[in-house]
Tab-separated table of C-alpha atoms in Angstrom:
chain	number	residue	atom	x	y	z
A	1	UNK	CA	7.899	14.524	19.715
A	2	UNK	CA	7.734	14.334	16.078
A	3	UNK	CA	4.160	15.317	14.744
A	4	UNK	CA	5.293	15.283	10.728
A	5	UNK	CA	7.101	12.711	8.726
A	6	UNK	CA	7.337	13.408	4.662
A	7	UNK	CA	8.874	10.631	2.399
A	8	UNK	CA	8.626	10.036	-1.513
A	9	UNK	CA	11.226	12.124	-2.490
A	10	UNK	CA	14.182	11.785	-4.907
A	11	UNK	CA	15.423	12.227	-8.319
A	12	UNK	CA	13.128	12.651	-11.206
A	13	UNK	CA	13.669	13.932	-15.043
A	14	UNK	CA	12.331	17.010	-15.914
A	15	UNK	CA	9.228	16.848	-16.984
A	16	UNK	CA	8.343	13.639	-14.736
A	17	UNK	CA	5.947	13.278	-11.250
A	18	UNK	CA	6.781	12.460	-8.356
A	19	UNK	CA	4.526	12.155	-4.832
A	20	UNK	CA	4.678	12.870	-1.593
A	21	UNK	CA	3.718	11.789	1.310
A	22	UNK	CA	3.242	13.648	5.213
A	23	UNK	CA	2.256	11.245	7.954
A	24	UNK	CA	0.933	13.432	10.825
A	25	UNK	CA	0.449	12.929	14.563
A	26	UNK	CA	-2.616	12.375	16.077
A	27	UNK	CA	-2.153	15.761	17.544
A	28	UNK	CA	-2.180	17.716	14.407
A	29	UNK	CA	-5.253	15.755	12.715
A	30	UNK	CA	-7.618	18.911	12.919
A	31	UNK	CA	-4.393	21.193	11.686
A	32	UNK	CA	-4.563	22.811	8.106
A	33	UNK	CA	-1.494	20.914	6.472
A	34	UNK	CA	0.847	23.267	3.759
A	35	UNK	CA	3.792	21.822	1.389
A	36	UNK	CA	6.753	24.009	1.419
A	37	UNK	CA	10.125	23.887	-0.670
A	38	UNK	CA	13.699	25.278	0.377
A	39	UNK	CA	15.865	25.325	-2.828
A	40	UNK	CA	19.247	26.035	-2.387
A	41	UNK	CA	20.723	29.269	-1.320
A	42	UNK	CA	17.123	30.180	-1.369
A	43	UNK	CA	14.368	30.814	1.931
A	44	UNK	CA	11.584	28.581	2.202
A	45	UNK	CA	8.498	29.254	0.618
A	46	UNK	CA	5.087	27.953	0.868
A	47	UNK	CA	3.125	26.111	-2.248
A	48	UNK	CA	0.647	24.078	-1.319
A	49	UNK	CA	-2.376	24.176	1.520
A	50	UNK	CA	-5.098	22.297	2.507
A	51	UNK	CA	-7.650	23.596	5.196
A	52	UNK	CA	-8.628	21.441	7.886
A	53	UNK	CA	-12.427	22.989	8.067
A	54	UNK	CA	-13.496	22.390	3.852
A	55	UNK	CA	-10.397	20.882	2.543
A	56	UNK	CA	-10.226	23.053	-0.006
A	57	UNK	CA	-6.997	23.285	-1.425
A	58	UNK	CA	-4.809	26.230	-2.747
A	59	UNK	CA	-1.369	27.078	-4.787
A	60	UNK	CA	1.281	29.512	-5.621
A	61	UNK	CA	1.257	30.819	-8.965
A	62	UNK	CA	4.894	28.702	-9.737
A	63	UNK	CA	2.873	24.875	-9.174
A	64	UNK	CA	-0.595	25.901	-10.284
A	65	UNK	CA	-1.859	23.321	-12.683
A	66	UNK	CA	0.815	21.428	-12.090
A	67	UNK	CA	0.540	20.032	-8.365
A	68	UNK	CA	-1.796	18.628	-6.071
A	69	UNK	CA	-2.062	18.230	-2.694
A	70	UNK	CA	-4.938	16.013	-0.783
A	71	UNK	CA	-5.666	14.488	2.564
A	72	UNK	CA	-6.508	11.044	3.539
A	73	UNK	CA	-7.990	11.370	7.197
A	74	UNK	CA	-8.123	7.894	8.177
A	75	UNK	CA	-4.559	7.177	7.242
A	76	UNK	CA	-3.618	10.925	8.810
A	77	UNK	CA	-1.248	11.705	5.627
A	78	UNK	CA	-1.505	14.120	3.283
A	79	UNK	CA	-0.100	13.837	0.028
A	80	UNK	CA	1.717	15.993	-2.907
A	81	UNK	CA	1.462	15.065	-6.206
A	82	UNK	CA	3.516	16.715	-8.490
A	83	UNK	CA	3.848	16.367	-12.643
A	84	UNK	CA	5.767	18.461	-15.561
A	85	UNK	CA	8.485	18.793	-12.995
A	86	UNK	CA	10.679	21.717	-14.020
A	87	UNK	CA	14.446	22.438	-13.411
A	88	UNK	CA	13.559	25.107	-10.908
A	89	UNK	CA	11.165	22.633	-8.768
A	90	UNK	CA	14.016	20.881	-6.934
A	91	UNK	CA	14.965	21.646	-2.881
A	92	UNK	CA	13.527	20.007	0.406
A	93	UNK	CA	9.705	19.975	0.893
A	94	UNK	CA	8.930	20.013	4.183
A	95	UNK	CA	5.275	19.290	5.402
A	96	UNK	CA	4.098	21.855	8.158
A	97	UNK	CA	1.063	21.772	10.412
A	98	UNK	CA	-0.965	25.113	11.499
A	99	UNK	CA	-3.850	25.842	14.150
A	100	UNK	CA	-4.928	28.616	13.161
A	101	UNK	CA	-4.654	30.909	9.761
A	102	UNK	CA	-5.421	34.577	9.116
A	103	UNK	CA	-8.710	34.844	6.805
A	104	UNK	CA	-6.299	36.110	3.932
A	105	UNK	CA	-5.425	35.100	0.649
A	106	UNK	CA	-3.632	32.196	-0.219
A	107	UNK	CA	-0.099	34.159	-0.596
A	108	UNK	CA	-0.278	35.299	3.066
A	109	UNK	CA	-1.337	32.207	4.611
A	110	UNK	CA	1.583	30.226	3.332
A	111	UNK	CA	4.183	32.668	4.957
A	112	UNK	CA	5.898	29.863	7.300
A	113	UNK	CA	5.409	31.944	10.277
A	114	UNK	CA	1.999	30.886	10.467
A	115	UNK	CA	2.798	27.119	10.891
A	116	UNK	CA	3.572	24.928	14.284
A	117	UNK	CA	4.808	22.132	13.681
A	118	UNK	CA	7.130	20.909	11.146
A	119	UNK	CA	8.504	17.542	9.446
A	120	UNK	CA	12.361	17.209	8.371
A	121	UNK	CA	11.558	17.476	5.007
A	122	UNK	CA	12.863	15.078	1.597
A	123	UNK	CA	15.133	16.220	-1.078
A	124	UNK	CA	13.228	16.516	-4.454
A	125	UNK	CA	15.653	16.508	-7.126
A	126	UNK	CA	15.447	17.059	-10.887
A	127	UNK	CA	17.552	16.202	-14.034
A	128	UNK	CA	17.376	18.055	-17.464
């Protein structure tokens, strides 16, 4: 049963925007929702989070000031929007759902392990 769908990715210059969009299940509604980016030959790692209980929203170092992520509850999609794309931005964002997070900082709480459920992710691509 697919809880997750992203879209809104593709090919952007450097130094463009580009957003995304997750569509979530029903099931996942009261879920915090986290961005994360696989760039090749490289592990996924987590940049963006928004909690489900304040929606307060936080970043790795590498997209701070640069991203954002929100939520629009009614439509059940979250969104990342992301300007002065850089040559080391592209890969496949993948949208990921989580119950429950440890009380930690931001860096911990985006380790993937954390996360339940999981969308097939769009290729975000960028030309110099």
């Amino acid at each position: 049963q697919v809880q997750l769908v992203e879209s809104g990715g593709g090919l952007v210059q450097s130094g463009g925007s580009l957003r995304l969009a997750c569509e979530y299940g029903q099931f996942v509604s009261g879920h915090h929702i986290a961005w994360f980016r696989q760039a090749p030959g490289k592990q996924r790692a987590g940049i963006s989070l928004i909690l489900s209980h304040d929606g307060s929203t936080h970043y790795a170092d590498q997209v701070k000031g640069r991203f954002t992520t929100s939520k629009d509850s009614a439509k059940r999609t979250s969104y990342l929007e992301m300007n002065k794309l850089r040559p080391e931005d592209p890969g496949i964002y993948s949208c990921a759902a989580a119950r429950n997070l440890p009380d930690r900082p931001t860096e911990e709480q985006l380790h993937p392990g954390w996360y339940d459920y999981w969308g097939q992710g769009t290729q975000v691509t960028v030309s110099s």
